[in-house]
Structures are given as structure tokens and as C-alpha cells.
C-alpha positions as a Python dict, from the first residue, in 0.01 Angstrom:
ca = {
    (1, 'X'): (0, 0, 0),
    (2, 'X'): (68, -251, -278),
    (3, 'X'): (-128, -228, -615),
    (4, 'X'): (-321, -522, -532),
    (5, 'X'): (-453, -412, -191),
    (6, 'X'): (-495, -70, -346),
    (7, 'X'): (-697, -201, -627),
    (8, 'X'): (-895, -421, -364),
    (9, 'X'): (-924, -75, -146),
    (10, 'X'): (-1045, 121, -464),
    (11, 'X'): (-1305, -167, -572),
    (12, 'X'): (-1444, -206, -245),
    (13, 'X'): (-1489, 154, -182),
    (14, 'X'): (-1653, 223, -506),
    (15, 'X'): (-1900, -48, -434),
    (16, 'X'): (-1962, 65, -104),
    (17, 'X'): (-2030, 431, -218),
    (18, 'X'): (-2254, 300, -490),
    (19, 'X'): (-2439, 85, -233),
    (20, 'X'): (-2489, 382, 19),
    (21, 'X'): (-2585, 590, -276),
    (22, 'X'): (-2843, 377, -387),
    (23, 'X'): (-2965, 344, -22),
    (24, 'X'): (-3001, 680, 19),
    (25, 'X'): (-3180, 734, -286),
    (26, 'X'): (-3458, 445, -197),
    (27, 'X'): (-3486, 638, 131),
    (28, 'X'): (-3559, 987, 20),
    (29, 'X'): (-3807, 822, -292),
    (30, 'X'): (-4001, 659, -24),
    (31, 'X'): (-3992, 932, 211),
    (32, 'X'): (-4128, 1194, -28),
    (33, 'X'): (-4516, 1250, -71),
    (34, 'X'): (-4667, 1071, -342),
    (35, 'X'): (-4740, 1227, -649),
    (36, 'X'): (-5100, 1207, -820),
    (37, 'X'): (-5044, 1445, -1119),
    (38, 'X'): (-4775, 1714, -1170),
    (39, 'X'): (-4761, 1841, -810),
    (40, 'X'): (-4755, 1646, -459),
    (41, 'X'): (-5107, 1516, -382),
    (42, 'X'): (-5275, 1756, -141),
    (43, 'X'): (-5568, 1486, -24),
    (44, 'X'): (-5326, 1220, 57),
    (45, 'X'): (-5022, 1403, 158),
    (46, 'X'): (-4906, 1113, 437),
    (47, 'X'): (-4979, 787, 252),
    (48, 'X'): (-4667, 579, 301),
    (49, 'X'): (-4626, 183, 372),
    (50, 'X'): (-4756, -42, 286),
    (51, 'X'): (-4896, 142, 17),
    (52, 'X'): (-4675, 228, -313),
    (53, 'X'): (-4727, 261, -709),
    (54, 'X'): (-4503, 365, -993),
    (55, 'X'): (-4746, 619, -1133),
    (56, 'X'): (-4763, 794, -768),
    (57, 'X'): (-4382, 833, -735),
    (58, 'X'): (-4332, 544, -511),
    (59, 'X'): (-4166, 236, -648),
    (60, 'X'): (-4244, -104, -531),
    (61, 'X'): (-3970, -133, -259),
    (62, 'X'): (-4159, 138, -77),
    (63, 'X'): (-4459, -95, 35),
    (64, 'X'): (-4596, -425, -37),
    (65, 'X'): (-4749, -611, -357),
    (66, 'X'): (-5116, -629, -242),
    (67, 'X'): (-5102, -255, -195),
    (68, 'X'): (-5039, -87, -520),
    (69, 'X'): (-5211, 247, -595),
    (70, 'X'): (-5232, 404, -952),
    (71, 'X'): (-5313, 778, -1030),
    (72, 'X'): (-5611, 799, -1248),
    (73, 'X'): (-5681, 1130, -1449),
    (74, 'X'): (-5394, 1278, -1273),
    (75, 'X'): (-5616, 1370, -973),
    (76, 'X'): (-5745, 1026, -846),
    (77, 'X'): (-5614, 737, -638),
    (78, 'X'): (-5745, 439, -720),
    (79, 'X'): (-5680, 68, -574),
    (80, 'X'): (-5775, -287, -721),
    (81, 'X'): (-5876, -589, -552),
    (82, 'X'): (-6013, -912, -708),
    (83, 'X'): (-6000, -731, -1041),
    (84, 'X'): (-6251, -425, -924),
    (85, 'X'): (-6138, -74, -911),
    (86, 'X'): (-6196, 163, -654),
    (87, 'X'): (-6146, 508, -575),
    (88, 'X'): (-5983, 591, -268),
    (89, 'X'): (-6145, 812, -49),
    (90, 'X'): (-5959, 860, 268),
    (91, 'X'): (-5655, 653, 407),
    (92, 'X'): (-5592, 616, 814),
    (93, 'X'): (-5273, 445, 848),
    (94, 'X'): (-5292, 452, 1225),
    (95, 'X'): (-5604, 232, 1226),
    (96, 'X'): (-5479, 33, 907),
    (97, 'X'): (-5806, 136, 722),
    (98, 'X'): (-5913, 239, 374),
    (99, 'X'): (-6200, 411, 260),
    (100, 'X'): (-6294, 315, -121),
    (101, 'X'): (-6564, 387, -357),
    (102, 'X'): (-6676, 201, -647),
    (103, 'X'): (-6498, 370, -945),
    (104, 'X'): (-6792, 317, -1166),
    (105, 'X'): (-7018, 559, -1011),
    (106, 'X'): (-6821, 861, -1102),
    (107, 'X'): (-6803, 762, -1457),
    (108, 'X'): (-7211, 734, -1491),
    (109, 'X'): (-7210, 349, -1464),
    (110, 'X'): (-7409, 157, -1251),
    (111, 'X'): (-7305, 8, -889),
    (112, 'X'): (-7097, -284, -914),
    (113, 'X'): (-7234, -582, -780),
    (114, 'X'): (-6991, -803, -639),
    (115, 'X'): (-6959, -1091, -390),
    (116, 'X'): (-6681, -952, -194),
    (117, 'X'): (-6623, -1115, 158),
    (118, 'X'): (-6264, -1021, 191),
    (119, 'X'): (-5933, -1079, -47),
    (120, 'X'): (-5559, -1122, 74),
    (121, 'X'): (-5524, -841, 315),
    (122, 'X'): (-5870, -652, 301),
    (123, 'X'): (-6164, -714, 481),
    (124, 'X'): (-6499, -517, 555),
    (125, 'X'): (-6449, -305, 854),
    (126, 'X'): (-6709, -312, 1136),
    (127, 'X'): (-6870, 20, 1008),
    (128, 'X'): (-6925, -100, 690),
    (129, 'X'): (-7294, -243, 602),
    (130, 'X'): (-7474, -401, 321),
    (131, 'X'): (-7757, -214, 112),
    (132, 'X'): (-7988, -474, -107),
    (133, 'X'): (-8056, -308, -479),
    (134, 'X'): (-8368, -400, -625),
    (135, 'X'): (-8496, -367, -1020),
    (136, 'X'): (-8855, -326, -1028),
    (137, 'X'): (-9082, -383, -1313),
    (138, 'X'): (-9148, -43, -1524),
    (139, 'X'): (-9486, -147, -1568),
    (140, 'X'): (-9549, -88, -1217),
    (141, 'X'): (-9405, 219, -1111),
    (142, 'X'): (-9313, 226, -706),
    (143, 'X'): (-9196, 478, -486),
    (144, 'X'): (-8886, 444, -272),
    (145, 'X'): (-8676, 657, -56),
    (146, 'X'): (-8393, 603, -266),
    (147, 'X'): (-8303, 545, -628),
    (148, 'X'): (-8007, 565, -888),
    (149, 'X'): (-8064, 567, -1241),
    (150, 'X'): (-7746, 457, -1437),
    (151, 'X'): (-7619, 322, -1767),
    (152, 'X'): (-7558, -61, -1739),
    (153, 'X'): (-7271, -141, -2005),
    (154, 'X'): (-7427, -60, -2362),
    (155, 'X'): (-7741, -162, -2256),
    (156, 'X'): (-8047, 82, -2163),
    (157, 'X'): (-8043, 276, -1852),
    (158, 'X'): (-8169, 95, -1565),
    (159, 'X'): (-8272, 235, -1208),
    (160, 'X'): (-8215, 66, -873),
    (161, 'X'): (-8416, 94, -578),
    (162, 'X'): (-8352, 87, -195),
    (163, 'X'): (-8666, 22, 26),
    (164, 'X'): (-8489, 31, 357),
    (165, 'X'): (-8724, -116, 642),
    (166, 'X'): (-9003, -118, 404),
    (167, 'X'): (-9097, -437, 210),
    (168, 'X'): (-9044, -403, -162),
    (169, 'X'): (-9341, -469, -403),
    (170, 'X'): (-9372, -767, -595),
    (171, 'X'): (-9297, -654, -906),
    (172, 'X'): (-8919, -576, -793),
    (173, 'X'): (-8631, -840, -761),
    (174, 'X'): (-8328, -796, -551),
    (175, 'X'): (-8002, -791, -796),
    (176, 'X'): (-7751, -819, -528),
    (177, 'X'): (-7597, -627, -206),
    (178, 'X'): (-7350, -358, -229),
    (179, 'X'): (-7108, -205, 87),
    (180, 'X'): (-7202, 128, 230),
    (181, 'X'): (-7046, 318, 527),
    (182, 'X'): (-7325, 287, 801),
    (183, 'X'): (-7321, 629, 859),
    (184, 'X'): (-7423, 716, 515),
    (185, 'X'): (-7682, 449, 523),
    (186, 'X'): (-7843, 601, 826),
    (187, 'X'): (-7839, 929, 649),
    (188, 'X'): (-8002, 763, 350),
    (189, 'X'): (-8303, 621, 509),
    (190, 'X'): (-8399, 965, 652),
    (191, 'X'): (-8360, 1136, 327),
    (192, 'X'): (-8633, 1230, 117),
    (193, 'X'): (-8407, 1308, -214),
    (194, 'X'): (-8466, 1015, -403),
    (195, 'X'): (-8279, 1111, -697),
    (196, 'X'): (-7938, 1215, -536),
    (197, 'X'): (-7925, 1058, -186),
    (198, 'X'): (-7836, 727, -294),
    (199, 'X'): (-7560, 817, -543),
    (200, 'X'): (-7406, 1064, -256),
    (201, 'X'): (-7408, 777, 14),
    (202, 'X'): (-7251, 538, -258),
    (203, 'X'): (-6982, 821, -353),
    (204, 'X'): (-6886, 821, 23),
    (205, 'X'): (-6732, 454, -24),
    (206, 'X'): (-6712, 211, 261),
    (207, 'X'): (-6425, 130, 468),
    (208, 'X'): (-6195, -184, 464),
    (209, 'X'): (-5944, -293, 734),
    (210, 'X'): (-5601, -415, 604),
    (211, 'X'): (-5390, -658, 758),
    (212, 'X'): (-4994, -627, 770),
    (213, 'X'): (-4750, -738, 1043),
    (214, 'X'): (-4670, -340, 1149),
    (215, 'X'): (-4485, -434, 1475),
    (216, 'X'): (-4136, -457, 1273),
    (217, 'X'): (-4255, -143, 1059),
    (218, 'X'): (-4335, 61, 1453),
    (219, 'X'): (-3957, -29, 1524),
    (220, 'X'): (-3849, 66, 1225),
    (221, 'X'): (-4009, 400, 1204),
    (222, 'X'): (-3958, 475, 1575),
    (223, 'X'): (-3565, 464, 1512),
    (224, 'X'): (-3623, 728, 1204),
    (225, 'X'): (-3634, 477, 922),
    (226, 'X'): (-3899, 427, 667),
    (227, 'X'): (-4076, 95, 631),
    (228, 'X'): (-4000, -103, 286),
    (229, 'X'): (-3971, -433, 112),
    (230, 'X'): (-3697, -608, -75),
    (231, 'X'): (-3781, -655, -437),
    (232, 'X'): (-3888, -968, -528),
    (233, 'X'): (-3895, -1180, -192),
    (234, 'X'): (-4125, -864, -29),
    (235, 'X'): (-3900, -931, 276),
    (236, 'X'): (-3931, -646, 516),
    (237, 'X'): (-3664, -405, 525),
    (238, 'X'): (-3607, -104, 711),
    (239, 'X'): (-3486, 221, 475),
    (240, 'X'): (-3251, 468, 670),
    (241, 'X'): (-3046, 740, 603),
    (242, 'X'): (-2710, 529, 601),
    (243, 'X'): (-2864, 273, 420),
    (244, 'X'): (-3105, -54, 473),
    (245, 'X'): (-3116, -234, 806),
    (246, 'X'): (-3329, -539, 888),
    (247, 'X'): (-3574, -421, 1142),
    (248, 'X'): (-3470, -76, 1274),
    (249, 'X'): (-3221, 189, 1216),
    (250, 'X'): (-3027, 58, 1546),
    (251, 'X'): (-2953, -258, 1374),
    (252, 'X'): (-2617, -342, 1231),
    (253, 'X'): (-2658, -207, 869),
    (254, 'X'): (-2705, -521, 626),
    (255, 'X'): (-2564, -413, 306),
    (256, 'X'): (-2653, -754, 151),
    (257, 'X'): (-3030, -626, 139),
    (258, 'X'): (-2915, -384, -133),
    (259, 'X'): (-3085, -413, -448),
}
């Protein structure tokens, strides 16, 4: 073999080796369980594409941009939607649903009143319903089936009331509606524990449905691959043990997809 051909062969071999190494490394990173703290997550061992997060050991190519998760206090997963931070309660990849709760509830804060009707890939699922919150004058004490007392920013503590099917007194003003699981709402209206029932119901969260084009992802997973996206463009790619492929591990390998 002549020197020029030898040099070309060596350069091509090294480049191919580095590309394969990079692909294998990405495959292993996306395949590994997420971490929130020092150990793999016990509560969410199977969360994969489209979710990702640098703080949970899942680089951006393991998911899609809008589905970034963060690890809070080394134990809880959080998701931001429209500048609101939600704690992840449960994820069902097979149903494309995620249950989240208002993070402020766990920090002693008040429920966030937000006008959320759907954003980007997220919309309310059918088993999520709205609950009306009322603020009542302290000069006219009222009796309700459920209430929650909390700290609103740096202001004085405030108490929100839920009246269920009964009409609120004239001394009460509706401040907004918040989402809640329908099952939790039913339990709430049947409960006599006015101090804890509402807080417990809200901490169960509410369910969102997310939208992704998952046909290609299913083809990838069925062929033994890991669904991922190309950095920058967000174009779907299938990570396989031998490198990235366009849609499944049975496709002709597309080394040009390496980043």
C-alpha cells in the first residue's frame, strides 16, 4: 500500500473509530436510568425519550427540547411549563401522560393561579378537572368542606376555600381555578377534614397529556434502538449499539448524523 493510500486509510479508520465510539457512548448514556441525587432514581427508573435533563444524567440528545426535567434537592424531578415549575409525580410513557403538582405547595407557598389551557406539547388530560378557589372576608367567618392556609409571597398568611356543590357566601370572592385529578376532587368533596384534605388533594397533582410524533420512535425501539434527537436541529434519530440510524437499527447506518 502506497504511503498516500496508507495515510488515507489510517485517517478514515481513526475517524470511523471515533464516530463509533461517540455513538456507542451516546447510546449507553440514553439507555442508562436517570439520576436524581447520587443514585439512579427509584421512583422514576424508566423515564426515557422524550424526557431529558443535564442534571439527571440525560443529555439533550436523549430527548426533545420542550421535555427537560431537573433534579431538585437531589430527590425530586421538576418540569417547567410557561415559567411555572411543577413537581413530577408520575410518568406513563405508554399513555404519553405525566402527572405534575404545583411545586410551591411543597415549599409552604400558596397554590399558583395560572391560566393554563395548553402549551407547546402539553394539554390537560381528560381526568383533570378545575377547582374554584375563594378568598373570604375575615370579618365573616365561613364554614367550608375544604380550605388551605398558606403564605402568599412576603404578605400575611391567606386562606383559600373550596365550596364544592354549595354556593359560596357573598363575603367570598373567587380568585381563580386550579387543576386537580378528578378522583382527588371526588374524595375532597366527600371529606370532612377541612385542614388537610385540600392540601393533600393538590399534592396529588393533575395529569397532562403530551404530544410527540412517536411512530418513528416505536420503530426505533422495536428494532432495539434508543430514541433520540440530533443536537441543534432536533431531528429524530435512532441510537443503536453500532451507531446512529435514521429511524431504526435496521436502516443503513447514517454516520453523517453524528454530532
